[in-house]
Backbone as a printed PyTorch tensor [residue, N CA C, xyz], in Angstrom:
tensor([[[112.1720,  79.3650, 118.0490],
         [111.0380,  79.4700, 118.1080],
         [110.3040,  80.2090, 116.8950]],

        [[110.7110,  81.3890, 116.5940],
         [109.9210,  81.8800, 115.5230],
         [110.1450,  81.4160, 114.2090]],

        [[111.1410,  80.3470, 113.8200],
         [111.0900,  79.7580, 112.8100],
         [109.7300,  78.8480, 112.7280]],

        [[109.8000,  78.1380, 113.8480],
         [108.4090,  77.4070, 113.9960],
         [106.9780,  78.2310, 113.8470]],

        [[107.1240,  79.3350, 114.4740],
         [106.0040,  80.1460, 114.1920],
         [105.7930,  80.6340, 112.8120]],

        [[106.8350,  80.9760, 112.1340],
         [106.7040,  81.2800, 110.6500],
         [106.2540,  80.1280, 109.7120]],

        [[106.7610,  78.7340, 110.3350],
         [106.1400,  77.6410, 109.5390],
         [104.7230,  77.2520, 109.5640]],

        [[104.1970,  77.7020, 111.0090],
         [102.8560,  77.2990, 111.2820],
         [101.9190,  78.3560, 110.2090]],

        [[102.2700,  79.3890, 110.3380],
         [101.5730,  80.4950, 109.4120],
         [101.7310,  80.1080, 107.8480]],

        [[102.9300,  79.9900, 107.5310],
         [103.0600,  79.6320, 106.1590],
         [102.4960,  78.1300, 105.4540]],

        [[102.2930,  77.3800, 106.6200],
         [101.9020,  76.0760, 106.1780],
         [100.4560,  75.9900, 106.2790]],

        [[ 99.5290,  77.1670, 107.1930],
         [ 98.3290,  77.3980, 107.1040],
         [ 97.6010,  78.0820, 105.8130]],

        [[ 98.3170,  79.1390, 105.2220],
         [ 98.2460,  79.6140, 104.0060],
         [ 98.3110,  78.9030, 102.9440]],

        [[ 99.4940,  78.2020, 102.9450],
         [ 99.5280,  77.3080, 102.0240],
         [ 98.8040,  76.2100, 101.5300]],

        [[ 98.2320,  75.6900, 102.5340],
         [ 97.1070,  74.6680, 102.4840],
         [ 96.0510,  75.0220, 102.0300]],

        [[ 95.5030,  76.4070, 102.6170],
         [ 94.2910,  77.0490, 102.1650],
         [ 94.4550,  77.2770, 100.6530]],

        [[ 95.5990,  78.0890, 100.2430],
         [ 95.5000,  78.2630,  98.9550],
         [ 95.3960,  76.7570,  97.9970]],

        [[ 96.0340,  75.8620,  98.5390],
         [ 96.3020,  74.8850,  97.5730],
         [ 95.0230,  73.8590,  97.7100]],

        [[ 94.2530,  73.9240,  98.6840],
         [ 93.1380,  73.0130,  98.9590],
         [ 91.7930,  73.8850,  98.6600]],

        [[ 91.9630,  75.2950,  98.9110],
         [ 90.6510,  75.6600,  98.5120],
         [ 89.4040,  75.5690,  99.7060]],

        [[ 89.9760,  75.3210, 100.7810],
         [ 89.1030,  74.7990, 101.9660],
         [ 89.3640,  74.9840, 103.2950]],

        [[ 88.5190,  75.7640, 104.2380],
         [ 89.0130,  76.1450, 105.6330],
         [ 89.2000,  75.0260, 106.3580]],

        [[ 89.0720,  73.5170, 106.0600],
         [ 89.0690,  72.4000, 106.7780],
         [ 90.3790,  72.6020, 107.5920]],

        [[ 91.5580,  72.9110, 106.4810],
         [ 93.1370,  72.6520, 106.9790],
         [ 93.5180,  73.6460, 107.7320]],

        [[ 92.4760,  74.6920, 108.0770],
         [ 92.9720,  75.7920, 108.8800],
         [ 92.4450,  75.5810, 110.2940]],

        [[ 91.1490,  74.6190, 110.3820],
         [ 90.7400,  74.6150, 111.6820],
         [ 91.6740,  74.0990, 112.5820]],

        [[ 92.5580,  72.9670, 112.4700],
         [ 93.3670,  72.1510, 113.4020],
         [ 94.5190,  73.0860, 113.8690]],

        [[ 94.9000,  74.1190, 112.9090],
         [ 95.9730,  75.1650, 113.0430],
         [ 95.5630,  76.2870, 114.0340]],

        [[ 94.2460,  76.5090, 114.2840],
         [ 93.7350,  77.6190, 114.9740],
         [ 93.3880,  77.2660, 116.6570]],

        [[ 93.3200,  78.3210, 117.3240],
         [ 93.1160,  77.7690, 118.7480],
         [ 91.5050,  78.2450, 118.8130]],

        [[ 91.0110,  77.1320, 120.0150],
         [ 89.5860,  77.3140, 119.9050],
         [ 89.0530,  78.6990, 120.2780]],

        [[ 89.8910,  79.4920, 120.9290],
         [ 89.5040,  80.9270, 121.3790],
         [ 89.9650,  82.0430, 120.1550]],

        [[ 90.4220,  81.3480, 118.9760],
         [ 91.1230,  82.4560, 117.9160],
         [ 89.9670,  83.5890, 117.7530]],

        [[ 90.8880,  84.7720, 117.7670],
         [ 90.0030,  86.0550, 117.1390],
         [ 90.5880,  86.4880, 115.9230]],

        [[ 90.1220,  87.1130, 115.2630],
         [ 90.1840,  87.9680, 113.7310],
         [ 89.7500,  89.3440, 114.1480]],

        [[ 90.8710,  90.2940, 114.2200],
         [ 90.6960,  91.7170, 114.2920],
         [ 90.8110,  92.4260, 112.8930]],

        [[ 89.6580,  93.2820, 112.9460],
         [ 89.9410,  94.1500, 111.6830],
         [ 90.0710,  95.5640, 112.0700]],

        [[ 90.4650,  96.4400, 111.0600],
         [ 90.9380,  97.8410, 111.5440],
         [ 89.5680,  98.6940, 111.9800]],

        [[ 88.5320,  98.4490, 112.0840],
         [ 87.3430,  98.9590, 112.1770],
         [ 87.1630,  98.5340, 113.5970]],

        [[ 87.7920,  97.9940, 114.1230],
         [ 87.6870,  97.4330, 115.6110],
         [ 86.9060,  96.3880, 115.6890]],

        [[ 86.4510,  96.0430, 114.7020],
         [ 85.2630,  94.7760, 115.0320],
         [ 86.4370,  93.4290, 114.8680]],

        [[ 85.7010,  92.6660, 115.3680],
         [ 86.4410,  91.2520, 115.6970],
         [ 85.5100,  89.9430, 115.4610]],

        [[ 86.2860,  88.8800, 114.8090],
         [ 85.3000,  87.7450, 114.9980],
         [ 85.7430,  86.4650, 115.2000]],

        [[ 84.9870,  85.2880, 115.8240],
         [ 85.3640,  84.1050, 116.5000],
         [ 85.9450,  83.2670, 115.2960]],

        [[ 86.5390,  82.2970, 115.8700],
         [ 86.7470,  81.2110, 115.0400],
         [ 86.1070,  80.9570, 113.9590]],

        [[ 84.9020,  80.4510, 114.4450],
         [ 84.0090,  79.7910, 113.4720],
         [ 83.4260,  80.9540, 112.6990]],

        [[ 83.1700,  82.0780, 112.9740],
         [ 82.7310,  83.1560, 112.1390],
         [ 83.9690,  83.4050, 111.0600]],

        [[ 85.2060,  83.4790, 111.5770],
         [ 85.9840,  83.5730, 110.6260],
         [ 86.1370,  82.6690, 109.4740]],

        [[ 86.1360,  81.5910, 109.8390],
         [ 86.3030,  80.5240, 108.7540],
         [ 85.2530,  80.5540, 107.9550]],

        [[ 83.8220,  80.6140, 108.1180],
         [ 82.7460,  80.7680, 107.3730],
         [ 83.0220,  82.2370, 106.3310]],

        [[ 83.5030,  82.9670, 106.8710],
         [ 83.6320,  84.1580, 106.0140],
         [ 84.8440,  83.6330, 105.0050]],

        [[ 85.9720,  83.1440, 105.5350],
         [ 86.9860,  82.9690, 104.6350],
         [ 86.5570,  81.9730, 103.7110]],

        [[ 85.6850,  80.7950, 103.9560],
         [ 85.0210,  80.0000, 103.0530],
         [ 84.2610,  80.4420, 101.8950]],

        [[ 83.2810,  81.4120, 102.1400],
         [ 82.6700,  82.0900, 101.5580],
         [ 83.4460,  82.8630, 100.1820]],

        [[ 84.6270,  83.4470, 101.0470],
         [ 85.5760,  84.4510, 100.2900],
         [ 86.2610,  83.4090,  98.9860]],

        [[ 86.5720,  82.1500,  99.2840],
         [ 87.3770,  81.6450,  98.6640],
         [ 86.7240,  81.2720,  97.1810]],

        [[ 85.5970,  81.1420,  96.9350],
         [ 84.7120,  81.0450,  95.4480],
         [ 84.9940,  81.9220,  94.5480]],

        [[ 84.8700,  83.5000,  94.9150],
         [ 85.0680,  84.5790,  94.3540],
         [ 86.5830,  84.8900,  94.2110]],

        [[ 87.3380,  84.3940,  95.0840],
         [ 88.5490,  84.6280,  95.1490],
         [ 89.7580,  83.4450,  94.4180]],

        [[ 88.7990,  82.5750,  93.9680],
         [ 89.6320,  81.2910,  93.6090],
         [ 90.8580,  81.4670,  92.6070]],

        [[ 90.8370,  82.5820,  91.7530],
         [ 91.7160,  83.0030,  90.6620],
         [ 92.5940,  84.0510,  91.3350]],

        [[ 92.8740,  84.3460,  92.4140],
         [ 93.5260,  85.2580,  93.1730],
         [ 95.0190,  84.7810,  93.0650]],

        [[ 95.7490,  85.8840,  92.5550],
         [ 97.6720,  85.7220,  92.4620],
         [ 97.8400,  86.3680,  93.7670]],

        [[ 98.9380,  85.4600,  94.7090],
         [ 99.0870,  86.1260,  95.7750],
         [100.7970,  85.9770,  95.7880]],

        [[101.1700,  87.2080,  95.9160],
         [102.6160,  87.6560,  96.0740],
         [103.2080,  87.8470,  97.1600]],

        [[103.7440,  86.9320,  98.0190],
         [104.3880,  87.2560,  99.5260],
         [105.3340,  88.1450,  99.3860]],

        [[105.5490,  89.3180,  99.8730],
         [106.4470,  90.1070,  99.5680],
         [107.7110,  90.2030, 100.9910]],

        [[106.9320,  89.7710, 102.1200],
         [107.5210,  89.5560, 103.5020],
         [106.6100,  88.6170, 104.5430]],

        [[107.5820,  87.6860, 104.8770],
         [107.3250,  86.7550, 106.1220],
         [108.3340,  86.9270, 107.2890]],

        [[107.6520,  87.6970, 108.1410],
         [108.9190,  88.0480, 109.3410],
         [108.1620,  87.4170, 110.6130]],

        [[108.9720,  86.9430, 111.5230],
         [108.6860,  86.7740, 112.7290],
         [109.6220,  87.1570, 113.9610]],

        [[108.7610,  87.8180, 114.8990],
         [109.2440,  88.0770, 116.0160],
         [108.9190,  87.8020, 117.3290]],

        [[109.3160,  86.8060, 118.0440],
         [108.6490,  86.1240, 119.2730],
         [107.5210,  85.6200, 118.7550]],

        [[106.3220,  85.5050, 119.5230],
         [105.2840,  85.0040, 119.2390],
         [104.1990,  85.3300, 118.1650]],

        [[104.9040,  86.6310, 117.1640],
         [104.1600,  87.0530, 116.1830],
         [104.9240,  86.8200, 114.9030]],

        [[104.0270,  86.7640, 114.0360],
         [104.6860,  86.6980, 112.4470],
         [103.5980,  87.6120, 111.5090]],

        [[104.4280,  88.2490, 110.7340],
         [103.8630,  89.5020, 109.9820],
         [103.9970,  88.8210, 108.7020]],

        [[103.3640,  88.8340, 107.7580],
         [103.0290,  88.5990, 106.5810],
         [102.4080,  89.8470, 105.5480]],

        [[103.2100,  90.1800, 104.9640],
         [102.9700,  91.4530, 103.9480],
         [103.0490,  90.7660, 102.4040]],

        [[101.7550,  91.0710, 101.8880],
         [101.6270,  90.5410, 100.3450],
         [101.0470,  91.5590,  99.4580]],

        [[100.8440,  91.3560,  97.9600],
         [100.3690,  91.7010,  97.1900],
         [ 99.3700,  90.8420,  96.4120]],

        [[ 98.1740,  91.1110,  96.2290],
         [ 97.0880,  90.1440,  95.7670],
         [ 96.3260,  90.8340,  94.4810]],

        [[ 95.9120,  90.0670,  93.8830],
         [ 95.3540,  90.4660,  92.5250],
         [ 94.4690,  89.4980,  91.7820]],

        [[ 93.3910,  89.8620,  91.6060],
         [ 92.5030,  88.9600,  90.8960],
         [ 92.4050,  89.1790,  89.4290]],

        [[ 92.1510,  87.9600,  88.4230],
         [ 92.4040,  88.4200,  87.1610],
         [ 91.6980,  89.7630,  86.6870]],

        [[ 92.1610,  90.5960,  85.8550],
         [ 91.1470,  91.8510,  85.5940],
         [ 90.9950,  92.7420,  86.7080]],

        [[ 91.1910,  92.8210,  87.7990],
         [ 90.8350,  93.2360,  89.1880],
         [ 92.0230,  94.0560,  89.8340]],

        [[ 91.5290,  94.8980,  90.6510],
         [ 92.5250,  95.7940,  91.2310],
         [ 93.5050,  94.8510,  92.1040]],

        [[ 94.6630,  95.5720,  92.3030],
         [ 95.6680,  95.2010,  92.9710],
         [ 95.4300,  95.5030,  94.6350]],

        [[ 95.5560,  94.7180,  95.6600],
         [ 95.5920,  95.1600,  96.7060],
         [ 96.9540,  94.7870,  97.6250]],

        [[ 97.5080,  95.8770,  98.5890],
         [ 98.3970,  95.1910,  99.3850],
         [ 97.7000,  94.6100, 100.8150]],

        [[ 98.3030,  93.8470, 101.6450],
         [ 97.4930,  93.0920, 102.9510],
         [ 98.8770,  92.9230, 103.7680]],

        [[ 98.6260,  93.3600, 104.7330],
         [ 99.3340,  92.8970, 105.8050],
         [ 98.5190,  92.3490, 107.0390]],

        [[ 99.0640,  91.3430, 107.4850],
         [ 98.3990,  90.2760, 108.0610],
         [ 99.6590,  90.1540, 109.4980]],

        [[ 99.2030,  90.3140, 110.5630],
         [ 99.8180,  89.9640, 111.8750],
         [ 99.3030,  88.7900, 112.8830]],

        [[100.0860,  87.7370, 112.7410],
         [ 99.5040,  86.5330, 113.5060],
         [100.1780,  86.3510, 114.8910]],

        [[ 99.1870,  86.0620, 115.6840],
         [ 99.8280,  85.5970, 116.9720],
         [100.0680,  84.0370, 116.9910]],

        [[100.7260,  83.6850, 117.7330],
         [100.9650,  82.0570, 117.8480],
         [101.2280,  81.8540, 119.2410]],

        [[100.5690,  80.5710, 119.7400],
         [100.4730,  80.5130, 121.2230],
         [100.1910,  78.5980, 121.4990]],

        [[101.1030,  78.0760, 121.8730],
         [101.1040,  76.9760, 122.2700],
         [101.3300,  76.2500, 120.8050]],

        [[101.5810,  76.5230, 119.7920],
         [101.7020,  75.6640, 118.3760],
         [100.5110,  76.1600, 117.5550]],

        [[ 99.5670,  76.9080, 118.1640],
         [ 98.5280,  77.4070, 117.2830],
         [ 98.1610,  78.7670, 117.2900]],

        [[ 97.5010,  79.3340, 116.1910],
         [ 97.0570,  80.4620, 115.5650],
         [ 96.1210,  81.1580, 116.4850]],

        [[ 96.3820,  81.9900, 117.2540],
         [ 95.4060,  82.6350, 118.2550],
         [ 94.8220,  83.8170, 117.9110]],

        [[ 95.7790,  84.4130, 117.2490],
         [ 94.8350,  85.7600, 116.7700],
         [ 95.4080,  86.2730, 115.4620]],

        [[ 94.6420,  87.2250, 114.7640],
         [ 95.2130,  87.8100, 113.7340],
         [ 94.5980,  89.3800, 113.3800]],

        [[ 95.2840,  89.9740, 112.8500],
         [ 94.8020,  91.5590, 112.6340],
         [ 95.2350,  91.7150, 111.2850]],

        [[ 94.4590,  92.3340, 110.6460],
         [ 94.5830,  92.4060, 109.0580],
         [ 94.1180,  93.9470, 108.4580]],

        [[ 95.2650,  94.2400, 107.5920],
         [ 94.8430,  95.5700, 107.2350],
         [ 95.0450,  95.4090, 105.7640]],

        [[ 94.0190,  95.9270, 104.9180],
         [ 93.8430,  95.7930, 103.4090],
         [ 93.9870,  97.0080, 102.4730]],

        [[ 94.6270,  97.4300, 101.8210],
         [ 94.4000,  98.5370, 101.3920],
         [ 94.5720,  98.4940,  99.3240]],

        [[ 93.6530,  99.1680,  98.6780],
         [ 93.8580,  99.0070,  97.3400],
         [ 95.1530,  99.8030,  97.0550]],

        [[ 95.9350,  99.1520,  96.0660],
         [ 97.3540,  99.6580,  95.9470],
         [ 96.8700, 101.2270,  94.9050]],

        [[ 96.0260, 101.1510,  94.0470],
         [ 95.6740, 102.4610,  93.5290],
         [ 95.0860, 103.6350,  94.1570]],

        [[ 94.7550, 103.4020,  95.4840],
         [ 94.6420, 104.6940,  96.2370],
         [ 95.4140, 104.4530,  97.5930]],

        [[ 96.6560, 103.9090,  97.2430],
         [ 97.4270, 104.2910,  98.2550],
         [ 98.1150, 105.5620,  98.6070]],

        [[ 98.0540, 106.3830,  97.2480],
         [ 98.7470, 107.5370,  97.4920],
         [ 97.8880, 108.6820,  98.2940]],

        [[ 96.4090, 108.4820,  98.0430],
         [ 95.6270, 109.0900,  98.5380],
         [ 95.5320, 108.9790, 100.3140]],

        [[ 96.1640, 108.0580, 100.7760],
         [ 96.1700, 107.7600, 102.1200],
         [ 97.6730, 108.4220, 103.0940]],

        [[ 98.5150, 108.5930, 101.9680],
         [ 99.9280, 109.2350, 102.3980],
         [ 99.9040, 110.4750, 103.2360]],

        [[ 98.8300, 111.3320, 103.4240],
         [ 98.5980, 112.5350, 103.7560],
         [ 97.4680, 112.5860, 104.4020]],

        [[ 97.0860, 111.5170, 105.2270],
         [ 95.7670, 111.7760, 106.1360],
         [ 95.8150, 112.4470, 107.2610]],

        [[ 97.1820, 112.7060, 107.8760],
         [ 97.1620, 113.5860, 108.9720],
         [ 97.1700, 115.0950, 108.8380]],

        [[ 97.2720, 115.3840, 107.3890],
         [ 97.2690, 116.8460, 107.2190],
         [ 95.6580, 117.5610, 107.1380]],

        [[ 95.8110, 118.7770, 107.8940],
         [ 94.4590, 119.5490, 107.8750],
         [ 93.5810, 119.4690, 106.4010]],

        [[ 92.3020, 119.3730, 106.6410],
         [ 91.9030, 119.8080, 105.5320],
         [ 92.0960, 120.9450, 104.8600]],

        [[ 91.9920, 121.0160, 103.1520],
         [ 92.4710, 122.3100, 102.7230],
         [ 93.8750, 122.3410, 102.0220]],

        [[ 94.6530, 121.5650, 102.5550],
         [ 95.9750, 121.7840, 102.3790],
         [ 96.3080, 120.8870, 101.2280]]])
């Protein structure tokens, strides 16, 4: 089952990159799909697809290097490094939950690679 879940996520992302259109994603997402962000906000299927479509234009030349694609039960984790030409590199972790053959939820964390070291000691008291 986890191999099928990986295939669903991999197909969605591959087709999105190849076509440059969110139309390929629509049938792969459940109607009650939810996209979660680290700031505790979330968006619906329609809102998220609109945001992805708007981002595709400025991100058209983005290079994506998949570092890990892992599945455990109904969850698929994608760790990638992404870079725009002449732009900063970012590390991205997406966690996808698949239900009944459709992507039902996604959690996403994005971190600029150049600033990663500053986040290594976030738990230390100020002044140390």
